[in-house]
Every structure is written in structure tokens, then in C-alpha cells.
Tab-separated table of C-alpha atoms in Angstrom:
chain	number	residue	atom	x	y	z
X	1	UNK	CA	-0.002	0.090	0.016
X	2	UNK	CA	1.139	3.590	-0.789
X	3	UNK	CA	0.019	6.557	1.424
X	4	UNK	CA	-0.492	9.762	-0.660
X	5	UNK	CA	-0.367	12.822	1.617
X	6	UNK	CA	-1.398	16.172	0.022
X	7	UNK	CA	-3.881	18.842	0.896
X	8	UNK	CA	-4.784	19.412	-2.724
X	9	UNK	CA	-7.867	16.965	-3.644
X	10	UNK	CA	-6.968	17.238	-7.363
X	11	UNK	CA	-3.284	16.199	-6.713
X	12	UNK	CA	-4.527	13.281	-4.556
X	13	UNK	CA	-6.883	12.055	-7.097
X	14	UNK	CA	-4.495	12.331	-9.937
X	15	UNK	CA	-1.802	10.505	-7.957
X	16	UNK	CA	-4.212	7.808	-6.990
X	17	UNK	CA	-5.368	7.266	-10.571
X	18	UNK	CA	-1.781	6.827	-11.775
X	19	UNK	CA	-0.791	4.479	-8.990
X	20	UNK	CA	-4.112	2.578	-9.315
X	21	UNK	CA	-3.603	1.940	-12.962
X	22	UNK	CA	0.006	0.767	-12.168
X	23	UNK	CA	-1.338	-1.931	-9.934
X	24	UNK	CA	-0.759	-0.303	-6.463
X	25	UNK	CA	-3.236	-0.101	-3.651
X	26	UNK	CA	-3.526	3.481	-2.138
X	27	UNK	CA	-4.535	5.315	0.954
X	28	UNK	CA	-5.226	9.121	1.095
X	29	UNK	CA	-4.452	11.708	3.642
X	30	UNK	CA	-5.163	15.452	3.417
X	31	UNK	CA	-3.551	16.781	6.587
X	32	UNK	CA	-0.563	16.099	8.707
X	33	UNK	CA	-2.895	14.788	11.542
X	34	UNK	CA	-4.412	12.210	9.175
X	35	UNK	CA	-1.052	11.131	8.227
X	36	UNK	CA	0.116	10.844	11.869
X	37	UNK	CA	-3.006	8.750	12.736
X	38	UNK	CA	-2.428	6.495	9.853
X	39	UNK	CA	1.168	5.739	10.418
X	40	UNK	CA	0.716	5.218	14.144
X	41	UNK	CA	-1.214	1.914	13.428
X	42	UNK	CA	-0.089	1.027	9.880
X	43	UNK	CA	3.242	1.229	8.008
X	44	UNK	CA	2.671	1.431	4.177
X	45	UNK	CA	5.143	0.199	1.652
X	46	UNK	CA	5.925	3.940	0.666
X	47	UNK	CA	4.690	7.358	1.401
X	48	UNK	CA	4.216	10.259	-1.155
X	49	UNK	CA	4.279	13.383	0.846
X	50	UNK	CA	3.674	17.050	0.000
X	51	UNK	CA	5.837	19.607	1.666
X	52	UNK	CA	3.090	22.282	2.365
X	53	UNK	CA	-0.343	21.960	3.989
X	54	UNK	CA	-1.436	25.552	4.455
X	55	UNK	CA	-0.947	28.994	2.887
X	56	UNK	CA	2.658	28.988	4.014
X	57	UNK	CA	5.321	27.740	1.603
X	58	UNK	CA	8.249	27.511	3.951
X	59	UNK	CA	8.049	23.703	3.947
X	60	UNK	CA	8.438	23.506	7.726
X	61	UNK	CA	5.217	21.566	8.002
X	62	UNK	CA	6.441	18.952	5.576
X	63	UNK	CA	9.951	18.621	7.363
X	64	UNK	CA	8.158	18.328	10.703
X	65	UNK	CA	5.643	15.660	9.510
X	66	UNK	CA	8.715	13.836	7.842
X	67	UNK	CA	10.353	13.640	11.331
X	68	UNK	CA	7.141	12.122	12.888
X	69	UNK	CA	6.631	9.638	10.161
X	70	UNK	CA	10.201	8.449	10.651
X	71	UNK	CA	9.542	7.774	14.269
X	72	UNK	CA	6.497	5.562	13.535
X	73	UNK	CA	7.819	3.930	10.277
X	74	UNK	CA	11.648	4.516	10.365
X	75	UNK	CA	12.322	2.214	7.383
X	76	UNK	CA	9.526	3.058	5.119
X	77	UNK	CA	10.649	5.166	2.157
X	78	UNK	CA	9.186	8.721	1.733
X	79	UNK	CA	9.219	10.557	-1.634
X	80	UNK	CA	8.529	14.207	-1.249
X	81	UNK	CA	6.381	16.218	-3.709
X	82	UNK	CA	7.500	19.654	-4.353
X	83	UNK	CA	7.121	22.635	-6.639
X	84	UNK	CA	10.133	23.820	-8.603
X	85	UNK	CA	10.537	26.809	-6.362
X	86	UNK	CA	11.164	24.697	-3.320
X	87	UNK	CA	13.843	22.305	-4.575
X	88	UNK	CA	15.974	23.557	-1.681
X	89	UNK	CA	13.319	22.287	0.728
X	90	UNK	CA	13.310	18.872	-0.995
X	91	UNK	CA	17.073	18.703	-0.466
X	92	UNK	CA	16.477	19.402	3.211
X	93	UNK	CA	13.985	16.679	3.280
X	94	UNK	CA	16.503	14.105	1.838
X	95	UNK	CA	19.094	15.178	4.406
X	96	UNK	CA	16.313	14.418	6.982
X	97	UNK	CA	15.880	10.883	5.563
X	98	UNK	CA	13.452	11.095	2.654
X	99	UNK	CA	14.217	8.804	-0.212
X	100	UNK	CA	13.623	10.990	-3.224
X	101	UNK	CA	11.658	13.996	-4.453
X	102	UNK	CA	9.523	14.613	-7.453
X	103	UNK	CA	8.567	18.080	-8.862
X	104	UNK	CA	5.087	19.379	-9.876
X	105	UNK	CA	3.934	18.790	-12.583
X	106	UNK	CA	5.486	15.271	-12.418
X	107	UNK	CA	6.405	12.920	-15.146
X	108	UNK	CA	4.452	9.691	-14.608
X	109	UNK	CA	7.228	7.529	-15.872
X	110	UNK	CA	9.862	9.085	-13.657
X	111	UNK	CA	7.404	8.949	-10.766
X	112	UNK	CA	6.529	5.256	-11.199
X	113	UNK	CA	10.292	4.311	-11.566
X	114	UNK	CA	11.248	6.220	-8.411
X	115	UNK	CA	8.483	4.382	-6.488
X	116	UNK	CA	9.356	1.049	-7.857
X	117	UNK	CA	12.903	1.430	-6.889
X	118	UNK	CA	12.213	2.652	-3.381
X	119	UNK	CA	9.864	-0.355	-2.722
X	120	UNK	CA	12.430	-2.729	-4.101
X	121	UNK	CA	15.100	-1.403	-1.814
X	122	UNK	CA	12.745	-1.613	1.067
X	123	UNK	CA	11.817	-5.142	0.429
X	124	UNK	CA	15.497	-6.165	-0.312
X	125	UNK	CA	16.595	-4.608	2.948
X	126	UNK	CA	14.142	-7.063	4.795
X	127	UNK	CA	15.863	-10.002	3.100
X	128	UNK	CA	19.445	-8.750	3.777
X	129	UNK	CA	20.244	-11.584	6.172
X	130	UNK	CA	19.362	-14.170	3.398
X	131	UNK	CA	21.892	-12.610	1.001
X	132	UNK	CA	24.915	-12.306	3.280
X	133	UNK	CA	26.315	-15.656	2.205
X	134	UNK	CA	25.696	-15.284	-1.536
X	135	UNK	CA	28.517	-14.851	-3.958
X	136	UNK	CA	27.109	-14.148	-7.429
X	137	UNK	CA	29.134	-15.070	-10.624
X	138	UNK	CA	29.214	-11.339	-11.385
X	139	UNK	CA	31.797	-11.035	-8.417
X	140	UNK	CA	34.326	-13.316	-10.096
X	141	UNK	CA	36.619	-10.355	-11.042
X	142	UNK	CA	36.641	-8.899	-7.432
X	143	UNK	CA	39.364	-10.701	-5.558
X	144	UNK	CA	39.484	-10.707	-1.746
X	145	UNK	CA	37.655	-12.013	1.424
X	146	UNK	CA	38.240	-9.192	3.856
X	147	UNK	CA	35.349	-8.087	6.064
X	148	UNK	CA	35.316	-4.617	4.419
X	149	UNK	CA	35.199	-5.985	0.904
X	150	UNK	CA	32.506	-8.529	1.934
X	151	UNK	CA	30.415	-5.714	3.296
X	152	UNK	CA	30.671	-3.809	-0.071
X	153	UNK	CA	29.637	-6.987	-2.039
X	154	UNK	CA	26.692	-7.524	0.393
X	155	UNK	CA	25.537	-3.983	-0.373
X	156	UNK	CA	25.975	-4.665	-4.059
X	157	UNK	CA	23.839	-7.897	-3.778
X	158	UNK	CA	21.038	-5.958	-2.057
X	159	UNK	CA	20.855	-2.983	-4.489
X	160	UNK	CA	21.808	-4.631	-7.805
X	161	UNK	CA	18.266	-5.597	-8.834
X	162	UNK	CA	16.745	-2.291	-8.060
X	163	UNK	CA	16.933	0.723	-10.458
X	164	UNK	CA	18.458	3.049	-7.788
X	165	UNK	CA	21.188	5.295	-8.957
X	166	UNK	CA	24.647	4.493	-7.192
X	167	UNK	CA	27.486	6.601	-6.382
X	168	UNK	CA	30.774	4.576	-5.784
X	169	UNK	CA	33.352	6.380	-3.766
X	170	UNK	CA	37.000	5.559	-3.056
X	171	UNK	CA	40.615	6.429	-3.798
X	172	UNK	CA	42.030	6.000	-7.217
X	173	UNK	CA	43.012	2.382	-8.058
X	174	UNK	CA	40.597	0.725	-5.617
X	175	UNK	CA	38.473	-0.963	-8.238
X	176	UNK	CA	35.379	1.249	-8.502
X	177	UNK	CA	34.769	0.289	-12.121
X	178	UNK	CA	34.705	-3.416	-11.111
X	179	UNK	CA	32.161	-2.657	-8.487
X	180	UNK	CA	30.053	-0.757	-11.237
X	181	UNK	CA	30.433	-3.749	-13.480
X	182	UNK	CA	29.264	-6.201	-10.769
X	183	UNK	CA	26.189	-3.985	-10.042
X	184	UNK	CA	25.181	-4.162	-13.674
X	185	UNK	CA	25.905	-7.819	-14.147
X	186	UNK	CA	23.891	-8.686	-10.939
X	187	UNK	CA	20.999	-6.714	-12.128
X	188	UNK	CA	17.913	-7.356	-14.359
X	189	UNK	CA	19.784	-5.323	-17.013
X	190	UNK	CA	22.516	-8.069	-17.332
X	191	UNK	CA	23.103	-8.706	-20.922
X	192	UNK	CA	22.162	-5.145	-21.939
X	193	UNK	CA	24.610	-2.380	-22.727
X	194	UNK	CA	27.026	-1.262	-19.983
X	195	UNK	CA	28.399	2.053	-21.309
X	196	UNK	CA	31.507	3.511	-19.613
X	197	UNK	CA	32.127	7.211	-19.774
X	198	UNK	CA	35.100	9.108	-18.341
X	199	UNK	CA	33.805	12.467	-17.652
X	200	UNK	CA	37.108	13.794	-16.800
X	201	UNK	CA	38.250	13.359	-20.358
X	202	UNK	CA	35.372	15.191	-21.955
X	203	UNK	CA	35.723	18.914	-22.642
X	204	UNK	CA	32.753	21.293	-22.129
X	205	UNK	CA	32.358	21.967	-25.828
X	206	UNK	CA	32.026	18.279	-26.600
X	207	UNK	CA	29.946	17.243	-23.694
X	208	UNK	CA	26.496	17.376	-25.370
X	209	UNK	CA	27.610	15.706	-28.622
X	210	UNK	CA	29.320	12.897	-26.599
X	211	UNK	CA	26.521	12.356	-24.059
X	212	UNK	CA	23.436	13.121	-26.163
X	213	UNK	CA	24.603	12.682	-29.708
X	214	UNK	CA	24.068	14.954	-32.699
X	215	UNK	CA	22.414	15.273	-36.061
X	216	UNK	CA	24.330	15.700	-39.389
X	217	UNK	CA	24.938	19.362	-39.865
X	218	UNK	CA	24.492	20.420	-36.301
X	219	UNK	CA	27.804	22.138	-36.187
X	220	UNK	CA	30.972	22.412	-38.354
X	221	UNK	CA	32.443	19.054	-39.188
X	222	UNK	CA	29.220	17.201	-38.098
X	223	UNK	CA	29.239	15.085	-41.272
X	224	UNK	CA	27.167	12.177	-39.850
X	225	UNK	CA	24.538	11.582	-37.274
X	226	UNK	CA	26.031	10.479	-33.908
X	227	UNK	CA	24.532	8.289	-31.280
X	228	UNK	CA	25.231	9.778	-27.682
X	229	UNK	CA	26.246	7.667	-24.728
X	230	UNK	CA	22.941	7.836	-23.008
X	231	UNK	CA	20.996	6.449	-26.141
X	232	UNK	CA	23.725	3.666	-26.401
X	233	UNK	CA	22.861	2.773	-22.784
X	234	UNK	CA	19.138	2.531	-23.298
X	235	UNK	CA	17.681	-0.477	-21.249
X	236	UNK	CA	21.191	-0.979	-19.698
X	237	UNK	CA	23.407	0.935	-17.373
X	238	UNK	CA	25.664	4.019	-17.893
X	239	UNK	CA	28.866	4.353	-15.730
X	240	UNK	CA	29.815	8.008	-15.274
X	241	UNK	CA	33.378	7.767	-13.924
X	242	UNK	CA	35.140	10.904	-12.477
X	243	UNK	CA	31.860	12.727	-12.024
X	244	UNK	CA	33.592	14.941	-9.552
X	245	UNK	CA	35.582	16.492	-12.498
X	246	UNK	CA	32.560	17.752	-14.322
X	247	UNK	CA	32.286	21.565	-14.542
X	248	UNK	CA	29.150	23.440	-13.352
X	249	UNK	CA	27.804	24.002	-17.048
X	250	UNK	CA	27.842	20.351	-17.831
X	251	UNK	CA	26.377	19.462	-14.506
X	252	UNK	CA	23.311	21.412	-15.350
X	253	UNK	CA	22.899	19.495	-18.667
X	254	UNK	CA	23.492	16.173	-16.954
X	255	UNK	CA	20.880	16.893	-14.331
X	256	UNK	CA	17.961	17.356	-16.697
X	257	UNK	CA	18.455	13.837	-18.272
X	258	UNK	CA	18.852	12.284	-14.759
X	259	UNK	CA	15.687	13.998	-13.591
X	260	UNK	CA	13.312	13.721	-16.561
X	261	UNK	CA	14.970	10.741	-18.355
X	262	UNK	CA	14.856	12.834	-21.540
X	263	UNK	CA	17.198	14.682	-23.885
X	264	UNK	CA	17.551	16.086	-27.302
X	265	UNK	CA	20.527	15.364	-29.520
X	266	UNK	CA	22.339	18.484	-30.917
X	267	UNK	CA	20.534	19.765	-33.921
X	268	UNK	CA	17.379	17.809	-33.223
X	269	UNK	CA	14.141	19.329	-31.527
X	270	UNK	CA	12.634	15.886	-30.961
X	271	UNK	CA	12.765	14.855	-27.245
X	272	UNK	CA	13.918	11.303	-26.698
X	273	UNK	CA	13.219	9.122	-23.663
X	274	UNK	CA	15.916	6.876	-22.173
X	275	UNK	CA	15.670	4.136	-19.730
X	276	UNK	CA	19.101	3.576	-18.193
X	277	UNK	CA	20.513	3.056	-14.699
X	278	UNK	CA	23.029	5.685	-13.542
X	279	UNK	CA	26.212	4.406	-11.754
X	280	UNK	CA	28.631	7.044	-10.883
X	281	UNK	CA	32.045	7.144	-9.382
X	282	UNK	CA	34.444	9.559	-7.957
X	283	UNK	CA	37.611	9.878	-5.762
X	284	UNK	CA	36.693	13.460	-4.843
X	285	UNK	CA	34.790	14.616	-1.613
X	286	UNK	CA	31.482	15.645	-3.302
X	287	UNK	CA	29.880	16.845	0.017
X	288	UNK	CA	32.808	19.125	0.430
X	289	UNK	CA	32.672	20.257	-3.119
X	290	UNK	CA	28.806	21.055	-2.656
X	291	UNK	CA	29.698	23.096	0.314
X	292	UNK	CA	32.225	25.059	-1.703
X	293	UNK	CA	29.811	25.647	-4.470
X	294	UNK	CA	31.855	23.391	-6.910
X	295	UNK	CA	29.171	20.762	-7.341
X	296	UNK	CA	25.322	21.103	-7.581
X	297	UNK	CA	23.577	19.909	-4.476
X	298	UNK	CA	20.471	18.827	-6.422
X	299	UNK	CA	22.688	16.692	-8.776
X	300	UNK	CA	24.518	15.159	-5.814
X	301	UNK	CA	21.271	13.950	-4.464
X	302	UNK	CA	20.121	12.685	-7.832
X	303	UNK	CA	23.353	10.571	-8.179
X	304	UNK	CA	23.651	9.021	-4.805
X	305	UNK	CA	20.413	7.340	-3.672
X	306	UNK	CA	22.807	4.562	-2.782
X	307	UNK	CA	26.422	5.221	-1.828
X	308	UNK	CA	29.022	2.430	-1.980
X	309	UNK	CA	32.518	3.206	-0.549
X	310	UNK	CA	35.301	0.983	-1.869
X	311	UNK	CA	37.941	0.438	0.768
X	312	UNK	CA	41.633	1.414	0.100
X	313	UNK	CA	44.077	-1.473	-0.093
X	314	UNK	CA	45.758	-0.272	3.084
X	315	UNK	CA	42.331	-1.195	4.924
X	316	UNK	CA	42.254	-4.714	3.554
X	317	UNK	CA	45.840	-5.968	3.753
X	318	UNK	CA	44.647	-9.464	4.299
X	319	UNK	CA	43.553	-9.585	0.631
X	320	UNK	CA	47.081	-8.961	-0.690
X	321	UNK	CA	48.098	-12.735	-0.859
X	322	UNK	CA	44.835	-13.510	-2.875
X	323	UNK	CA	45.466	-10.443	-5.186
X	324	UNK	CA	49.084	-11.346	-5.788
X	325	UNK	CA	48.263	-14.939	-6.596
X	326	UNK	CA	45.610	-13.758	-8.975
X	327	UNK	CA	47.997	-11.332	-10.698
X	328	UNK	CA	50.772	-13.906	-11.008
X	329	UNK	CA	48.193	-16.428	-12.599
X	330	UNK	CA	47.062	-13.836	-15.220
X	331	UNK	CA	50.657	-12.931	-16.080
X	332	UNK	CA	51.513	-16.615	-16.466
X	333	UNK	CA	48.478	-17.065	-18.861
X	334	UNK	CA	49.417	-14.102	-20.907
X	335	UNK	CA	53.058	-15.133	-21.321
X	336	UNK	CA	52.140	-18.905	-21.664
X	337	UNK	CA	54.525	-19.821	-18.888
X	338	UNK	CA	54.203	-21.630	-15.606
X	339	UNK	CA	52.983	-19.468	-12.610
X	340	UNK	CA	55.900	-18.252	-10.548
X	341	UNK	CA	55.739	-19.024	-6.848
X	342	UNK	CA	55.660	-16.077	-4.446
X	343	UNK	CA	57.569	-16.665	-1.217
X	344	UNK	CA	56.172	-15.855	2.233
X	345	UNK	CA	58.767	-13.324	2.880
X	346	UNK	CA	57.679	-11.530	-0.365
X	347	UNK	CA	54.101	-11.457	0.869
X	348	UNK	CA	55.255	-10.137	4.204
X	349	UNK	CA	57.185	-7.364	2.400
X	350	UNK	CA	54.235	-6.405	0.163
X	351	UNK	CA	51.947	-6.175	3.229
X	352	UNK	CA	54.169	-3.470	4.755
X	353	UNK	CA	53.927	-0.994	1.808
X	354	UNK	CA	51.621	1.995	1.888
X	355	UNK	CA	50.079	1.763	-1.482
X	356	UNK	CA	48.899	5.306	-2.331
X	357	UNK	CA	47.965	3.947	-5.772
X	358	UNK	CA	45.980	0.983	-4.085
X	359	UNK	CA	45.401	-2.219	-6.190
X	360	UNK	CA	46.576	-0.629	-9.407
X	361	UNK	CA	50.019	0.053	-7.748
X	362	UNK	CA	50.241	-3.478	-6.387
X	363	UNK	CA	49.350	-5.013	-9.860
X	364	UNK	CA	52.070	-2.774	-11.519
X	365	UNK	CA	54.646	-3.791	-8.914
X	366	UNK	CA	53.829	-7.545	-9.377
X	367	UNK	CA	53.703	-7.512	-13.101
X	368	UNK	CA	56.940	-5.538	-13.362
X	369	UNK	CA	58.709	-7.952	-10.964
X	370	UNK	CA	57.590	-10.992	-12.770
X	371	UNK	CA	58.658	-9.626	-16.162
X	372	UNK	CA	62.028	-8.468	-14.952
X	373	UNK	CA	62.739	-11.418	-12.723
X	374	UNK	CA	61.825	-14.504	-14.712
X	375	UNK	CA	62.278	-17.003	-11.949
X	376	UNK	CA	60.209	-19.940	-10.592
X	377	UNK	CA	60.228	-18.395	-7.069
X	378	UNK	CA	60.008	-14.661	-6.476
X	379	UNK	CA	61.282	-13.425	-3.178
X	380	UNK	CA	61.104	-10.174	-1.171
X	381	UNK	CA	64.479	-9.184	-2.594
X	382	UNK	CA	63.031	-9.253	-6.156
X	383	UNK	CA	60.170	-6.976	-5.008
X	384	UNK	CA	62.506	-4.588	-3.268
X	385	UNK	CA	64.683	-4.311	-6.296
X	386	UNK	CA	61.578	-3.170	-8.365
X	387	UNK	CA	59.744	-1.074	-5.840
X	388	UNK	CA	59.927	2.629	-6.128
X	389	UNK	CA	58.287	4.609	-3.359
X	390	UNK	CA	55.700	7.075	-4.707
X	391	UNK	CA	54.509	9.311	-1.750
X	392	UNK	CA	50.881	10.289	-1.705
X	393	UNK	CA	49.724	13.957	-1.924
X	394	UNK	CA	48.872	13.805	1.740
X	395	UNK	CA	52.454	13.024	2.633
X	396	UNK	CA	53.863	16.064	0.978
X	397	UNK	CA	53.871	19.170	3.076
X	398	UNK	CA	53.129	22.440	1.297
X	399	UNK	CA	56.516	23.956	1.870
X	400	UNK	CA	58.189	20.987	0.038
X	401	UNK	CA	56.143	21.349	-3.183
X	402	UNK	CA	58.582	21.093	-6.228
X	403	UNK	CA	58.331	22.071	-9.862
X	404	UNK	CA	57.381	19.235	-12.148
X	405	UNK	CA	60.897	19.238	-13.650
X	406	UNK	CA	62.476	19.062	-10.455
X	407	UNK	CA	60.540	16.157	-9.319
X	408	UNK	CA	61.185	14.465	-12.726
X	409	UNK	CA	64.832	14.982	-12.285
X	410	UNK	CA	64.902	13.590	-8.771
X	411	UNK	CA	62.966	10.460	-9.664
X	412	UNK	CA	65.437	9.784	-12.593
X	413	UNK	CA	68.350	10.098	-10.286
X	414	UNK	CA	66.619	7.862	-7.714
X	415	UNK	CA	65.959	5.184	-10.302
X	416	UNK	CA	69.641	5.345	-11.373
X	417	UNK	CA	70.815	4.964	-7.776
X	418	UNK	CA	68.765	1.745	-7.630
X	419	UNK	CA	69.490	0.259	-11.040
X	420	UNK	CA	72.903	1.697	-11.929
X	421	UNK	CA	73.552	1.766	-15.643
X	422	UNK	CA	70.707	-0.817	-16.481
X	423	UNK	CA	69.002	1.354	-18.947
X	424	UNK	CA	66.072	-0.868	-19.519
X	425	UNK	CA	65.265	-1.357	-15.808
X	426	UNK	CA	65.381	2.467	-15.289
X	427	UNK	CA	63.030	3.184	-18.253
X	428	UNK	CA	60.547	0.443	-17.073
X	429	UNK	CA	60.535	1.675	-13.519
X	430	UNK	CA	59.885	5.176	-14.669
X	431	UNK	CA	57.155	4.051	-17.160
X	432	UNK	CA	59.211	5.573	-20.031
X	433	UNK	CA	60.365	4.261	-23.389
X	434	UNK	CA	64.113	3.829	-24.073
X	435	UNK	CA	64.141	6.790	-26.405
X	436	UNK	CA	62.158	9.013	-23.970
X	437	UNK	CA	64.546	8.279	-21.298
X	438	UNK	CA	67.566	9.145	-23.452
X	439	UNK	CA	65.976	12.495	-24.136
X	440	UNK	CA	65.405	13.094	-20.402
X	441	UNK	CA	68.921	12.266	-19.474
X	442	UNK	CA	70.115	14.633	-22.243
X	443	UNK	CA	67.680	17.288	-20.887
X	444	UNK	CA	68.838	17.237	-17.427
X	445	UNK	CA	72.420	16.484	-18.332
X	446	UNK	CA	72.441	13.289	-16.168
X	447	UNK	CA	75.088	10.612	-16.916
X	448	UNK	CA	74.599	6.922	-16.320
X	449	UNK	CA	77.469	5.424	-14.068
X	450	UNK	CA	80.013	3.392	-15.815
């Protein structure tokens, strides 16, 4: 049952008609008192709640009613109904525990999608204990058994079959894209398109063409029609990586398609509807960016109905042996050789490293060591020979900031101190080609030892 709370009889009737046709049973309430009386003895599946019940438009009545409802039915999802002029109030409501908000006049498809998602999450949360021991096939790429990782995968299991937007947070190199893929592959959209978009690599001038597509002749050099990323992801999922890098102009353009599920390609006046699940990821602190005016608050609440935080590797060191074994197996398959054995001393050494680059850094170190030390058993000495410490930004005091050229010169000298005149090892450790290394040595007038 869905409880509809609005002082406008026309709104109540309209919502009741839409939900009734969709197969939902509804109950109606016109005043906060009626709502309170209802929830004091019955908790519905979901509550649709207006923010204002008198001539006042402050929204205080709605926020107060929300707090009372949360006392009687703390787990029941609440979707707020608001006018465009009170979006700020709706954001306050979400902070106070509401699930989502819709604006008047509403889009029936968007409304029903939000209701379906909220009810699915509510029902899935009640089944959480039954899902704790599951390990879907879609998790096969995610290596580890640590409690923190198990908690993440349990969350993914619960939310995957809903249509809720998901925000994946965590440091660079923690595996946010793998979590996004697992959400998609565990969902009802499995087998449908999973479209990845690196928002940090799209300029403002190309954003609309890239995301929404364009018609032939829409701008100079638009010689052919182009399908945008959202249209590619229709009926599937779209992964918006590095969403924290999006500038404010593009944020506005993105908000509309997330809110209404509609867009127009450049050069086309025909509005198109898209059904896609939104999965976003960032290593930035979005709440802090919202506070600093660098990220839209309404967009923030649109993309993070569910937040999944991926732990850093230093928080799950017990997974390092499994990860190293997996990387060694993959390397052997790629090279067509027998898998190298990693000594216990090597694992102990690897567990002591800080890993500012997380799993990506660990894999780089393992792959490089296996390539440059082609032995049947790899020891801690082999890893020590290949390891180059890369301090994180948090470890560098402001007064010690150097120019890029100075840092590059110092890293080259450090690599030379480790590898002597072994040109190939120096180039590999620095991630440079042999020719590029020669040019850097010449640029900084650095001589290799005899």
C-alpha cells in the first residue's frame, strides 16, 4: 500500500489514478494529523508526501511531518512532492531521511520508476540476512575475502536488482569500475549495454555531442549523425566515472536527463526518452565540493540514492596474498609460462607497503617484478629491487612542493641509484620508453654510471 499525503484534492486524485493503473493499492491523507494517525497503526510500503499543507510555503510543516513519520515507520521510504520553487526544501528533506523527491507537474514514468526503486530497496533490505552468504558469478573479477570487501559486496547484492542510482566512492586504483560492472551484471539489465564514460576526459564543448549525440550538420564538421552515450545505454546501465571532475555548466545539462530521463541530440528538436541505470564514481569529496559551490547539490542527491564506498588497499591488507596470486596467474596465462611461486617473505614485504595507488599500484609492482625477474620463485628481494616509493599527496607538506621538472629529475636520479647503468630497468621503473629516457637524460644533463 502507498500512502498519498497532499492537501490538494486534485493532486490526491491524480496520483491515486496513476498508481491505481500501475497496480498499487493506495490510501489518502489530506492533513498532517491524518498522516500521523495512519502511520501510528499502519506502516505502508511507501509514502508520497507534499511539503506544504497551508498557505505557508516554507516547507516547515512537511519537514516536521517527515520527522514524525520516521518515528513510527523508520524504514518506510518517503518521496517528497515539491514545486520547482522549493527544490531547496526537498534537499533538506532528503537530508532528513526522505528517499527522493519529485517536482510538480510530475512525469508519470519518472514517478513510477522512483516508486518501484524505493519499494524494491525496502523489500530487499528485509531480506538482507538471506543474502549475506551469496557470492554471485558477477563478483568473479573482484578478488578478496576481507570483512570490508565482503560488506561492499553484500551491499551490491542488495541493491543490484533495483533501479536506484549508485555513487561509488573511493581512492584511485581501488576498483570502482569493477564494482560498477558487478552491479550491472547482478541486475535485471544483465546482458544489456554497459556504457562507460570518463567524464574527466570530456571537454565542455564536446559534452552534449558525446553524451546526447548530434544530427548531421548540427555544427561544423558534423558530417554524420552520432548516437550519444545515453542512447547507447538505453535499457542498460551507464557508468559515469570521475563525475567530480564535471564543470558546473555540464552538471546542469546532466541533471536534466537524470531528472526527466529525456534529452535532445544537438541539432534535433525531438525529445527522446531513455531508460538507463545511473552508476557514478569519484575519488573526490562531493559533499565538500557541494559546500564550496563546486558541485550542484540537486545533482549530488540525484546520483547518490545509494552510496558504496570501496575501501583502500591499506584497509584490507589481508587480501594481498589473494591479489598477488591472481596477478601472477594472469601474467603466466598471458606469457604462456608456468606460474611463479611467491615466497612468504615476499608477501610479508608487500603487506608493509603503503600503496597510495592501491590495487593498481600493487598490480603494477607484481607485473613488473615477474617480467624483469623471470624465476620460478619470487622473493622479497625481487620486489625490493623493483619497488619505487611514490609518496601520496597527503604525505607532501606544502613547503616541500617542487616544480614538475625538479620532481622528474629527482625520480630519474633515484632510479639510477637503484639500477645503476641498467638502462632498460630504469626506463621500465619510470614508465618511459628507451628513447624518452635518453631524451630526459640529455635534457637534465644526467650521466649513467660506468
